[in-house]
């Protein structure tokens, strides 16, 4: 039998490998890895509609040991004693014992295994000791603490003068140079996440990447005269206000040329003027309790109200400086705030996400670990949710009458966000688990008064039990607080991707 197999093996395997390799095509634009060490292209290949990366590339890029475990039907990635097992026949990986979904199963190509690039942020990042963030639309893979602001541009008025704004978030210093026919903005950053509209309007022909990786070029039209660019910074965002005047026609001495043809309609109303608002602009973080309402208290004297405030401030710093998302706290000092006022802060600021931070207490000291809570609807809330979907259901009210639900009741505002909040709670649980110990009931759907009134996806995090002595000690440590902040930060990134995917038609 052995002899026969050795004759047939090459015949059977080579065509299969060739077939798989032939199916793969390079992506339209390469993926670029940006780290403290610089930029480098990451070779990937498109098979079907999945972007795949070879596991030996992953091993080389991230110093990960890769091993194929044929018995278990898995591929093992090990980094500093931490392990990810990728199933070879199912689109999932096990990360420190937890299952993580991947868009497709690995594909064998000759001697190599190809895995979806999403493996990097979803499965490798939780065991890695630096940030791994995949920004698909801008083709960037960010590793470690790198500054990669998003750059957007828009025409404010075609003019003349043509007015435009380039926004850099989070804020970064910008140097402006005006050259013949263009304005160049050089940004002090490790790389730029460019989201430029391409075509301009009127006296601005184009916004495009500059010759250097951290420069943006604003290409002026042939009819443009003097251009001014004034950077300013507010709310964590740098804005460069551009103003381009028309060339002085008086200079064109003998006979001024005839008036230019009217601008085509596409220029008069460029599509990018209606570019959708980013899905995550504002997050409200709610430090539980405050003032005479201390919340839970540990035997060692730790107070819930203090730790929730410390963590909220830390989280605000992390999210605002790294993501350029505005973070508002429902209290920034030691005072009592009613639950309705907390919801009002979020609703009035039109927040896109509400996170309430707490620490737990139990009657017995051995209960420990973190829990993520999100709203469960009672019957009335469930009707409100259906009504929010169909807009045709009426609710029963006292006395047997029914009232049409054209305006969702304020105290049931959360009803329409239950699906998104479920996703939010799931990513929070997964990302927190990579950082801290979770309780045996890590995710709970409960009727929560503080969440019912917020009109946006929302979750409440019980970070630890102050009634458990080990948890109480941990909760006050820098390591734990940094871990919670990082876990929530990672979850916010994933939730933003979810919201972006939801919005695509
Ligand atoms: Zn609490």
CSV table of C-alpha atoms and ligand atoms in Angstrom, one decimal:
chain,number,residue,atom,x,y,z
A,1,UNK,CA,0.0,0.0,0.0
A,2,UNK,CA,2.8,2.4,0.9
A,3,UNK,CA,4.4,1.9,-2.5
A,4,UNK,CA,1.1,2.6,-4.3
A,5,UNK,CA,0.4,5.8,-2.3
A,6,UNK,CA,3.8,7.3,-3.1
A,7,UNK,CA,3.1,7.0,-6.8
A,8,UNK,CA,-0.3,8.6,-6.6
A,9,UNK,CA,0.5,11.4,-4.1
A,10,UNK,CA,2.3,13.8,-6.4
A,11,UNK,CA,-0.4,13.3,-9.1
A,12,UNK,CA,-3.2,14.1,-6.6
A,13,UNK,CA,-1.6,16.9,-4.7
A,14,UNK,CA,0.1,19.0,-7.3
A,15,UNK,CA,-3.0,19.8,-9.3
A,16,UNK,CA,-4.9,20.7,-6.2
A,17,UNK,CA,-2.2,23.1,-5.0
A,18,UNK,CA,-1.9,24.7,-8.4
A,19,UNK,CA,-5.7,25.2,-8.5
A,20,UNK,CA,-5.7,26.9,-5.1
A,21,UNK,CA,-2.8,29.2,-6.0
A,22,UNK,CA,-4.4,30.0,-9.4
A,23,UNK,CA,-7.6,31.1,-7.6
A,24,UNK,CA,-5.7,33.6,-5.5
A,25,UNK,CA,-5.3,37.1,-6.9
A,26,UNK,CA,-3.5,40.0,-5.3
A,27,UNK,CA,-5.7,42.7,-3.7
A,28,UNK,CA,-6.3,45.9,-5.7
A,29,UNK,CA,-4.0,47.8,-3.3
A,30,UNK,CA,-1.6,46.2,-0.9
A,31,UNK,CA,-2.1,46.1,2.9
A,32,UNK,CA,0.5,48.2,4.7
A,33,UNK,CA,1.7,47.4,8.2
A,34,UNK,CA,2.5,50.5,10.2
A,35,UNK,CA,4.5,50.0,13.4
A,36,UNK,CA,7.2,51.9,15.4
A,37,UNK,CA,9.7,50.3,13.1
A,38,UNK,CA,8.2,51.9,10.0
A,39,UNK,CA,6.0,50.8,7.1
A,40,UNK,CA,6.1,47.6,5.2
A,41,UNK,CA,3.8,46.0,2.7
A,42,UNK,CA,2.0,42.8,3.9
A,43,UNK,CA,1.5,40.2,1.1
A,44,UNK,CA,-2.1,39.0,1.0
A,45,UNK,CA,-4.1,37.3,-1.6
A,46,UNK,CA,-7.8,37.3,-2.5
A,47,UNK,CA,-9.5,33.9,-2.7
A,48,UNK,CA,-13.2,33.9,-3.4
A,49,UNK,CA,-14.1,37.2,-1.7
A,50,UNK,CA,-11.8,36.7,1.3
A,51,UNK,CA,-8.5,38.4,1.8
A,52,UNK,CA,-6.0,35.8,3.1
A,53,UNK,CA,-2.5,36.0,4.6
A,54,UNK,CA,-0.1,33.1,4.7
A,55,UNK,CA,0.6,31.8,8.2
A,56,UNK,CA,4.3,31.8,7.7
A,57,UNK,CA,4.0,35.6,7.0
A,58,UNK,CA,2.1,36.0,10.3
A,59,UNK,CA,4.9,34.0,12.0
A,60,UNK,CA,7.6,36.3,10.6
A,61,UNK,CA,5.7,39.6,11.1
A,62,UNK,CA,4.6,39.0,14.7
A,63,UNK,CA,7.3,36.5,16.0
A,64,UNK,CA,4.6,33.9,16.5
A,65,UNK,CA,5.4,30.1,16.5
A,66,UNK,CA,3.1,28.3,14.1
A,67,UNK,CA,2.5,24.5,14.3
A,68,UNK,CA,0.0,22.3,12.5
A,69,UNK,CA,-1.7,19.8,14.7
A,70,UNK,CA,-3.1,17.3,12.3
A,71,UNK,CA,-4.6,15.1,15.1
A,72,UNK,CA,-6.6,18.0,16.6
A,73,UNK,CA,-7.4,19.4,13.1
A,74,UNK,CA,-6.0,22.8,14.0
A,75,UNK,CA,-3.2,25.3,13.5
A,76,UNK,CA,-1.6,26.5,16.7
A,77,UNK,CA,-0.2,30.0,17.0
A,78,UNK,CA,1.9,30.6,20.1
A,79,UNK,CA,3.2,33.9,21.4
A,80,UNK,CA,5.0,34.2,24.7
A,81,UNK,CA,3.3,31.2,26.1
A,82,UNK,CA,-0.2,32.3,25.0
A,83,UNK,CA,-1.9,30.2,22.3
A,84,UNK,CA,-4.5,30.5,19.5
A,85,UNK,CA,-5.9,27.4,17.9
A,86,UNK,CA,-7.3,28.0,14.4
A,87,UNK,CA,-9.7,25.3,13.1
A,88,UNK,CA,-8.7,24.0,9.7
A,89,UNK,CA,-12.2,23.1,8.6
A,90,UNK,CA,-14.4,25.7,10.4
A,91,UNK,CA,-14.3,29.5,10.3
A,92,UNK,CA,-13.3,29.9,13.9
A,93,UNK,CA,-10.4,30.1,16.3
A,94,UNK,CA,-10.0,29.3,20.0
A,95,UNK,CA,-8.3,32.2,21.8
A,96,UNK,CA,-7.2,31.3,25.3
A,97,UNK,CA,-10.2,28.9,25.4
A,98,UNK,CA,-12.8,31.2,23.9
A,99,UNK,CA,-14.2,30.8,20.4
A,100,UNK,CA,-13.8,33.7,18.0
A,101,UNK,CA,-15.6,33.8,14.6
A,102,UNK,CA,-13.6,34.3,11.4
A,103,UNK,CA,-15.0,35.1,8.0
A,104,UNK,CA,-13.7,31.8,6.5
A,105,UNK,CA,-11.8,28.7,7.3
A,106,UNK,CA,-8.1,28.5,6.4
A,107,UNK,CA,-7.1,27.4,2.9
A,108,UNK,CA,-4.2,25.2,2.1
A,109,UNK,CA,-2.1,26.4,-0.8
A,110,UNK,CA,0.8,24.0,-1.6
A,111,UNK,CA,2.9,23.8,1.5
A,112,UNK,CA,1.3,26.9,3.1
A,113,UNK,CA,-1.8,27.7,5.1
A,114,UNK,CA,-3.7,30.9,4.2
A,115,UNK,CA,-5.9,32.4,6.9
A,116,UNK,CA,-8.3,35.4,6.7
A,117,UNK,CA,-6.6,38.7,7.6
A,118,UNK,CA,-9.3,39.2,10.3
A,119,UNK,CA,-7.5,36.6,12.3
A,120,UNK,CA,-4.9,39.3,13.2
A,121,UNK,CA,-7.3,41.7,15.1
A,122,UNK,CA,-9.8,39.1,16.3
A,123,UNK,CA,-7.6,36.1,17.4
A,124,UNK,CA,-4.0,37.3,17.5
A,125,UNK,CA,-4.6,40.7,19.1
A,126,UNK,CA,-6.1,39.3,22.3
A,127,UNK,CA,-2.9,37.3,23.1
A,128,UNK,CA,-0.5,39.9,21.7
A,129,UNK,CA,1.1,42.5,23.9
A,130,UNK,CA,0.6,45.4,21.5
A,131,UNK,CA,-2.3,46.8,19.7
A,132,UNK,CA,-3.2,45.1,16.4
A,133,UNK,CA,-5.8,47.1,14.4
A,134,UNK,CA,-6.9,46.4,10.9
A,135,UNK,CA,-8.3,49.4,9.1
A,136,UNK,CA,-9.8,47.6,6.0
A,137,UNK,CA,-11.0,50.6,4.0
A,138,UNK,CA,-7.7,52.4,4.2
A,139,UNK,CA,-5.6,49.2,3.8
A,140,UNK,CA,-3.7,49.7,7.0
A,141,UNK,CA,-2.6,47.2,9.7
A,142,UNK,CA,-1.6,49.2,12.8
A,143,UNK,CA,0.7,47.5,15.3
A,144,UNK,CA,1.7,49.0,18.6
A,145,UNK,CA,1.4,52.5,19.7
A,146,UNK,CA,1.5,54.4,16.4
A,147,UNK,CA,-0.2,57.7,15.6
A,148,UNK,CA,-2.3,57.2,12.5
A,149,UNK,CA,-4.9,60.0,12.3
A,150,UNK,CA,-7.8,59.8,9.9
A,151,UNK,CA,-7.8,62.5,7.3
A,152,UNK,CA,-11.0,63.7,5.6
A,153,UNK,CA,-11.6,66.6,3.2
A,154,UNK,CA,-14.7,68.4,2.0
A,155,UNK,CA,-15.6,71.4,-0.2
A,156,UNK,CA,-17.5,73.9,2.0
A,157,UNK,CA,-18.3,76.4,-0.9
A,158,UNK,CA,-17.4,76.2,-4.6
A,159,UNK,CA,-17.1,80.0,-4.6
A,160,UNK,CA,-15.0,81.6,-5.9
A,161,UNK,CA,-13.2,81.8,-3.5
A,162,UNK,CA,-13.4,78.0,-3.2
A,163,UNK,CA,-13.5,77.1,0.5
A,164,UNK,CA,-12.6,73.6,1.8
A,165,UNK,CA,-11.7,71.9,5.0
A,166,UNK,CA,-9.2,69.1,5.7
A,167,UNK,CA,-9.8,67.4,9.1
A,168,UNK,CA,-7.2,65.4,10.9
A,169,UNK,CA,-8.4,63.3,13.9
A,170,UNK,CA,-7.0,62.9,16.4
A,171,UNK,CA,-5.3,66.3,16.2
A,172,UNK,CA,-1.7,66.4,14.9
A,173,UNK,CA,0.7,69.3,14.1
A,174,UNK,CA,0.5,70.3,10.4
A,175,UNK,CA,3.0,72.2,8.3
A,176,UNK,CA,1.5,73.9,5.2
A,177,UNK,CA,3.5,74.7,2.1
A,178,UNK,CA,2.1,76.4,-1.0
A,179,UNK,CA,3.7,75.4,-4.2
A,180,UNK,CA,3.0,76.1,-7.8
A,181,UNK,CA,-0.5,74.7,-8.5
A,182,UNK,CA,-0.9,73.0,-5.1
A,183,UNK,CA,-1.0,73.2,-1.3
A,184,UNK,CA,0.8,70.5,0.6
A,185,UNK,CA,-0.1,69.6,4.2
A,186,UNK,CA,2.5,67.6,6.0
A,187,UNK,CA,1.2,65.9,9.2
A,188,UNK,CA,3.4,65.0,12.1
A,189,UNK,CA,2.3,61.3,12.5
A,190,UNK,CA,3.5,57.8,11.8
A,191,UNK,CA,1.1,57.3,8.9
A,192,UNK,CA,-2.2,58.8,7.6
A,193,UNK,CA,-5.5,57.0,7.3
A,194,UNK,CA,-6.7,58.8,4.2
A,195,UNK,CA,-10.4,59.1,3.5
A,196,UNK,CA,-10.2,61.7,0.8
A,197,UNK,CA,-13.1,62.4,-1.7
A,198,UNK,CA,-10.7,62.4,-4.7
A,199,UNK,CA,-12.3,65.0,-6.9
A,200,UNK,CA,-12.6,68.5,-5.7
A,201,UNK,CA,-14.8,71.3,-7.0
A,202,UNK,CA,-14.4,74.6,-8.7
A,203,UNK,CA,-10.9,75.9,-8.0
A,204,UNK,CA,-9.7,72.7,-6.3
A,205,UNK,CA,-9.1,69.9,-8.7
A,206,UNK,CA,-8.3,67.1,-6.3
A,207,UNK,CA,-7.4,66.0,-2.8
A,208,UNK,CA,-4.8,63.2,-2.9
A,209,UNK,CA,-2.0,61.5,-1.0
A,210,UNK,CA,1.3,63.5,-1.2
A,211,UNK,CA,4.6,62.1,-2.3
A,212,UNK,CA,5.6,61.4,1.4
A,213,UNK,CA,3.4,59.0,3.3
A,214,UNK,CA,2.3,61.6,5.8
A,215,UNK,CA,1.5,64.4,3.3
A,216,UNK,CA,-1.8,65.4,1.7
A,217,UNK,CA,-1.7,67.3,-1.6
A,218,UNK,CA,-4.5,69.7,-2.6
A,219,UNK,CA,-4.2,70.1,-6.3
A,220,UNK,CA,-5.5,73.5,-7.6
A,221,UNK,CA,-7.3,74.2,-10.8
A,222,UNK,CA,-5.7,76.1,-13.7
A,223,UNK,CA,-8.0,79.1,-12.9
A,224,UNK,CA,-6.8,79.3,-9.3
A,225,UNK,CA,-5.0,82.3,-7.9
A,226,UNK,CA,-3.7,82.7,-4.4
A,227,UNK,CA,-4.4,79.9,-1.9
A,228,UNK,CA,-4.4,80.2,1.9
A,229,UNK,CA,-4.4,77.3,4.4
A,230,UNK,CA,-4.9,78.0,8.1
A,231,UNK,CA,-4.6,75.1,10.6
A,232,UNK,CA,-6.4,75.3,13.9
A,233,UNK,CA,-7.2,72.8,16.7
A,234,UNK,CA,-10.4,72.3,18.6
A,235,UNK,CA,-12.0,69.4,20.4
A,236,UNK,CA,-9.1,67.0,19.6
A,237,UNK,CA,-9.3,67.6,15.9
A,238,UNK,CA,-7.0,69.6,13.6
A,239,UNK,CA,-8.9,71.5,10.9
A,240,UNK,CA,-7.1,73.2,8.0
A,241,UNK,CA,-9.3,75.8,6.4
A,242,UNK,CA,-8.4,76.3,2.7
A,243,UNK,CA,-9.4,79.3,0.7
A,244,UNK,CA,-8.5,79.5,-3.0
A,245,UNK,CA,-9.2,82.7,-4.9
A,246,UNK,CA,-9.7,83.0,-8.6
A,247,UNK,CA,-6.7,84.2,-10.6
A,248,UNK,CA,-7.0,88.0,-11.1
A,249,UNK,CA,-8.4,88.4,-14.6
A,250,UNK,CA,-7.1,92.0,-14.9
A,251,UNK,CA,-3.6,90.6,-15.2
A,252,UNK,CA,-4.6,88.8,-18.4
A,253,UNK,CA,-3.8,92.1,-20.3
A,254,UNK,CA,-5.1,92.3,-23.9
A,255,UNK,CA,-8.5,90.7,-24.0
A,256,UNK,CA,-9.9,88.6,-21.1
A,257,UNK,CA,-10.9,85.2,-22.3
A,258,UNK,CA,-14.7,84.5,-22.5
A,259,UNK,CA,-16.4,83.5,-19.4
A,260,UNK,CA,-15.7,79.9,-18.5
A,261,UNK,CA,-18.4,77.4,-19.3
A,262,UNK,CA,-20.9,76.8,-16.5
A,263,UNK,CA,-19.8,74.2,-14.1
A,264,UNK,CA,-21.3,70.8,-14.7
A,265,UNK,CA,-23.9,69.8,-12.2
A,266,UNK,CA,-21.6,67.2,-10.6
A,267,UNK,CA,-19.2,69.9,-9.6
A,268,UNK,CA,-22.0,72.2,-8.3
A,269,UNK,CA,-23.1,69.5,-5.9
A,270,UNK,CA,-20.3,67.0,-5.4
A,271,UNK,CA,-21.4,63.7,-4.0
A,272,UNK,CA,-19.0,63.8,-1.1
A,273,UNK,CA,-20.7,66.9,0.3
A,274,UNK,CA,-23.3,64.4,1.5
A,275,UNK,CA,-20.7,62.0,2.9
A,276,UNK,CA,-22.3,60.2,5.8
A,277,UNK,CA,-21.5,61.3,9.3
A,278,UNK,CA,-19.0,58.9,11.1
A,279,UNK,CA,-20.8,56.2,12.9
A,280,UNK,CA,-19.1,56.9,16.2
A,281,UNK,CA,-18.6,60.6,17.1
A,282,UNK,CA,-19.5,60.7,20.7
A,283,UNK,CA,-19.3,58.2,23.6
A,284,UNK,CA,-20.8,58.9,27.0
A,285,UNK,CA,-19.0,57.1,29.8
A,286,UNK,CA,-21.0,56.9,33.1
A,287,UNK,CA,-19.0,56.5,36.3
A,288,UNK,CA,-21.5,54.7,38.6
A,289,UNK,CA,-22.6,56.3,41.9
A,290,UNK,CA,-20.9,59.4,43.4
A,291,UNK,CA,-21.3,61.8,46.3
A,292,UNK,CA,-23.2,60.3,49.2
A,293,UNK,CA,-24.0,57.3,47.1
A,294,UNK,CA,-20.8,55.4,47.5
A,295,UNK,CA,-22.0,52.2,45.8
A,296,UNK,CA,-20.3,48.9,46.8
A,297,UNK,CA,-17.6,49.0,49.4
A,298,UNK,CA,-14.9,46.4,50.0
A,299,UNK,CA,-13.7,45.1,53.4
A,300,UNK,CA,-10.4,46.8,52.7
A,301,UNK,CA,-12.1,50.1,52.2
A,302,UNK,CA,-12.2,50.4,48.4
A,303,UNK,CA,-15.2,52.5,47.2
A,304,UNK,CA,-17.0,51.8,44.0
A,305,UNK,CA,-17.7,55.5,43.3
A,306,UNK,CA,-13.9,56.3,43.3
A,307,UNK,CA,-12.8,53.5,41.1
A,308,UNK,CA,-15.5,54.0,38.5
A,309,UNK,CA,-14.4,57.7,38.2
A,310,UNK,CA,-10.7,56.8,37.9
A,311,UNK,CA,-11.5,54.3,35.2
A,312,UNK,CA,-13.8,56.6,33.3
A,313,UNK,CA,-11.1,59.3,33.2
A,314,UNK,CA,-8.5,56.8,32.0
A,315,UNK,CA,-10.9,55.5,29.3
A,316,UNK,CA,-11.6,59.0,28.2
A,317,UNK,CA,-7.9,59.7,27.8
A,318,UNK,CA,-7.3,56.5,25.9
A,319,UNK,CA,-10.2,56.9,23.5
A,320,UNK,CA,-9.9,60.6,22.8
A,321,UNK,CA,-6.1,60.6,22.2
A,322,UNK,CA,-6.1,57.4,20.1
A,323,UNK,CA,-9.4,57.5,18.2
A,324,UNK,CA,-10.3,61.2,18.2
A,325,UNK,CA,-13.8,60.2,19.4
A,326,UNK,CA,-15.3,62.7,21.8
A,327,UNK,CA,-15.9,61.2,25.3
A,328,UNK,CA,-18.2,62.8,27.8
A,329,UNK,CA,-18.4,61.7,31.4
A,330,UNK,CA,-21.8,61.9,33.2
A,331,UNK,CA,-19.8,63.2,36.2
A,332,UNK,CA,-16.2,64.3,36.4
A,333,UNK,CA,-16.1,64.8,40.2
A,334,UNK,CA,-17.5,63.2,43.4
A,335,UNK,CA,-21.2,64.1,43.3
A,336,UNK,CA,-24.5,62.3,43.1
A,337,UNK,CA,-26.2,62.2,39.7
A,338,UNK,CA,-29.7,60.8,39.2
A,339,UNK,CA,-30.2,57.9,36.7
A,340,UNK,CA,-32.4,60.2,34.6
A,341,UNK,CA,-29.8,62.9,34.5
A,342,UNK,CA,-27.2,60.3,33.4
A,343,UNK,CA,-29.4,59.3,30.5
A,344,UNK,CA,-30.1,62.9,29.7
A,345,UNK,CA,-26.4,63.7,29.3
A,346,UNK,CA,-26.2,60.9,26.8
A,347,UNK,CA,-29.4,61.8,24.9
A,348,UNK,CA,-28.8,65.5,24.8
A,349,UNK,CA,-25.3,65.1,23.5
A,350,UNK,CA,-26.6,62.7,20.8
A,351,UNK,CA,-24.1,60.1,21.9
A,352,UNK,CA,-23.5,57.1,19.7
A,353,UNK,CA,-22.6,54.8,22.6
A,354,UNK,CA,-23.3,54.7,26.3
A,355,UNK,CA,-21.1,52.7,28.8
A,356,UNK,CA,-21.9,52.6,32.5
A,357,UNK,CA,-19.0,51.5,34.8
A,358,UNK,CA,-19.7,49.8,38.1
A,359,UNK,CA,-18.2,47.4,40.7
A,360,UNK,CA,-20.3,44.6,42.1
A,361,UNK,CA,-21.1,43.3,45.5
A,362,UNK,CA,-22.3,39.9,46.6
A,363,UNK,CA,-23.5,38.5,50.0
A,364,UNK,CA,-20.8,35.9,50.0
A,365,UNK,CA,-17.1,36.8,49.5
A,366,UNK,CA,-16.2,34.0,47.0
A,367,UNK,CA,-18.1,35.5,44.1
A,368,UNK,CA,-15.6,37.2,41.7
A,369,UNK,CA,-15.0,38.4,38.2
A,370,UNK,CA,-16.3,40.9,35.7
A,371,UNK,CA,-19.8,40.9,34.1
A,372,UNK,CA,-21.3,42.8,31.1
A,373,UNK,CA,-24.9,43.7,31.5
A,374,UNK,CA,-27.3,44.9,28.8
A,375,UNK,CA,-31.0,45.6,28.8
A,376,UNK,CA,-33.6,43.0,28.8
A,377,UNK,CA,-37.0,44.2,27.7
A,378,UNK,CA,-40.2,43.4,29.6
A,379,UNK,CA,-43.4,42.8,27.6
A,380,UNK,CA,-44.1,46.5,27.2
A,381,UNK,CA,-40.5,47.1,26.1
A,382,UNK,CA,-40.7,44.3,23.6
A,383,UNK,CA,-43.9,45.8,22.1
A,384,UNK,CA,-42.1,49.1,21.9
A,385,UNK,CA,-39.2,47.5,20.1
A,386,UNK,CA,-41.5,45.9,17.5
A,387,UNK,CA,-43.3,49.3,17.2
A,388,UNK,CA,-40.1,51.0,16.6
A,389,UNK,CA,-39.5,48.6,13.7
A,390,UNK,CA,-42.9,48.6,12.2
A,391,UNK,CA,-44.2,52.0,13.3
A,392,UNK,CA,-47.7,50.6,13.1
A,393,UNK,CA,-48.2,48.9,16.5
A,394,UNK,CA,-50.2,50.6,19.2
A,395,UNK,CA,-49.6,50.1,22.9
A,396,UNK,CA,-52.3,49.3,25.4
A,397,UNK,CA,-52.6,51.9,28.1
A,398,UNK,CA,-54.6,52.0,31.4
A,399,UNK,CA,-58.3,52.1,30.9
A,400,UNK,CA,-58.3,49.8,27.9
A,401,UNK,CA,-57.4,52.4,25.3
A,402,UNK,CA,-54.5,52.0,22.9
A,403,UNK,CA,-52.1,54.7,22.0
A,404,UNK,CA,-50.2,54.8,18.7
A,405,UNK,CA,-46.6,54.8,19.1
A,406,UNK,CA,-45.4,57.6,17.0
A,407,UNK,CA,-43.0,58.8,19.6
A,408,UNK,CA,-41.2,56.2,21.5
A,409,UNK,CA,-41.5,56.7,25.3
A,410,UNK,CA,-38.4,58.3,26.7
A,411,UNK,CA,-38.0,55.7,29.4
A,412,UNK,CA,-38.1,53.0,26.7
A,413,UNK,CA,-35.7,54.7,24.4
A,414,UNK,CA,-33.3,51.7,24.6
A,415,UNK,CA,-35.9,49.4,23.1
A,416,UNK,CA,-34.9,50.2,19.5
A,417,UNK,CA,-31.2,49.5,20.2
A,418,UNK,CA,-31.5,46.1,21.8
A,419,UNK,CA,-29.9,44.3,18.8
A,420,UNK,CA,-26.9,46.6,18.6
A,421,UNK,CA,-26.6,46.5,22.4
A,422,UNK,CA,-26.4,42.7,22.3
A,423,UNK,CA,-23.5,42.9,19.8
A,424,UNK,CA,-21.9,45.6,22.0
A,425,UNK,CA,-22.2,43.4,25.1
A,426,UNK,CA,-20.7,40.4,23.2
A,427,UNK,CA,-17.6,42.3,22.0
A,428,UNK,CA,-17.2,43.9,25.4
A,429,UNK,CA,-17.2,40.4,27.0
A,430,UNK,CA,-14.7,39.0,24.5
A,431,UNK,CA,-12.3,41.9,24.7
A,432,UNK,CA,-12.5,42.2,28.5
A,433,UNK,CA,-11.9,38.5,28.8
A,434,UNK,CA,-8.6,39.0,27.0
A,435,UNK,CA,-7.5,41.4,29.8
A,436,UNK,CA,-9.2,40.5,33.1
A,437,UNK,CA,-11.0,37.6,34.9
A,438,UNK,CA,-14.6,37.2,34.0
A,439,UNK,CA,-17.3,35.9,36.3
A,440,UNK,CA,-18.9,32.5,35.6
A,441,UNK,CA,-21.9,34.6,34.3
A,442,UNK,CA,-19.9,37.0,32.1
A,443,UNK,CA,-22.8,38.4,30.1
A,444,UNK,CA,-26.3,39.1,31.5
A,445,UNK,CA,-29.4,40.4,30.0
A,446,UNK,CA,-31.3,42.1,32.8
A,447,UNK,CA,-33.9,44.9,33.2
A,448,UNK,CA,-31.6,47.8,34.0
A,449,UNK,CA,-33.0,51.2,35.0
A,450,UNK,CA,-30.0,53.2,34.0
A,451,UNK,CA,-30.0,51.9,30.5
A,452,UNK,CA,-33.8,52.0,29.6
A,453,UNK,CA,-33.8,55.7,28.9
A,454,UNK,CA,-30.7,56.0,26.7
A,455,UNK,CA,-31.4,56.4,23.1
A,456,UNK,CA,-28.3,54.6,21.7
A,457,UNK,CA,-26.5,51.2,22.1
A,458,UNK,CA,-25.6,50.8,25.7
A,459,UNK,CA,-24.1,48.4,28.2
A,460,UNK,CA,-23.1,48.3,31.9
A,461,UNK,CA,-19.9,46.8,33.0
A,462,UNK,CA,-19.4,45.4,36.5
A,463,UNK,CA,-15.6,45.2,36.5
A,464,UNK,CA,-15.1,43.1,39.6
A,465,UNK,CA,-16.6,42.2,43.0
A,466,UNK,CA,-15.5,44.5,45.8
A,467,UNK,CA,-16.8,41.9,48.3
A,468,UNK,CA,-14.2,39.5,47.0
A,469,UNK,CA,-10.8,40.3,48.7
A,470,UNK,CA,-8.7,39.4,45.7
A,471,UNK,CA,-10.9,41.3,43.3
A,472,UNK,CA,-10.9,44.3,45.7
A,473,UNK,CA,-7.1,44.4,45.7
A,474,UNK,CA,-6.9,44.0,41.9
A,475,UNK,CA,-9.6,46.6,41.2
A,476,UNK,CA,-7.3,49.3,42.7
A,477,UNK,CA,-4.2,48.2,40.8
A,478,UNK,CA,-2.8,50.1,37.8
A,479,UNK,CA,-2.5,46.8,35.8
A,480,UNK,CA,-6.2,45.9,36.2
A,481,UNK,CA,-7.4,49.4,35.4
A,482,UNK,CA,-5.2,49.6,32.3
A,483,UNK,CA,-6.5,46.2,31.2
A,484,UNK,CA,-10.2,47.2,31.6
A,485,UNK,CA,-9.5,50.4,29.7
A,486,UNK,CA,-7.7,48.6,26.9
A,487,UNK,CA,-10.4,45.9,26.7
A,488,UNK,CA,-13.2,48.5,26.4
A,489,UNK,CA,-11.1,50.4,23.8
A,490,UNK,CA,-10.7,47.3,21.7
A,491,UNK,CA,-14.4,46.6,22.0
A,492,UNK,CA,-15.2,50.1,20.9
A,493,UNK,CA,-13.1,49.6,17.8
A,494,UNK,CA,-14.9,46.4,16.9
A,495,UNK,CA,-18.3,47.9,17.6
A,496,UNK,CA,-17.4,50.8,15.3
A,497,UNK,CA,-16.6,48.3,12.5
A,498,UNK,CA,-20.0,46.6,13.2
A,499,UNK,CA,-21.8,49.9,12.9
A,500,UNK,CA,-20.0,50.7,9.7
A,501,UNK,CA,-20.9,47.3,8.3
A,502,UNK,CA,-24.6,47.9,9.3
A,503,UNK,CA,-24.7,51.1,7.4
A,504,UNK,CA,-23.5,49.7,4.1
A,505,UNK,CA,-26.4,49.1,1.8
B,1,LIG,ZN1,-22.8,50.1,41.0
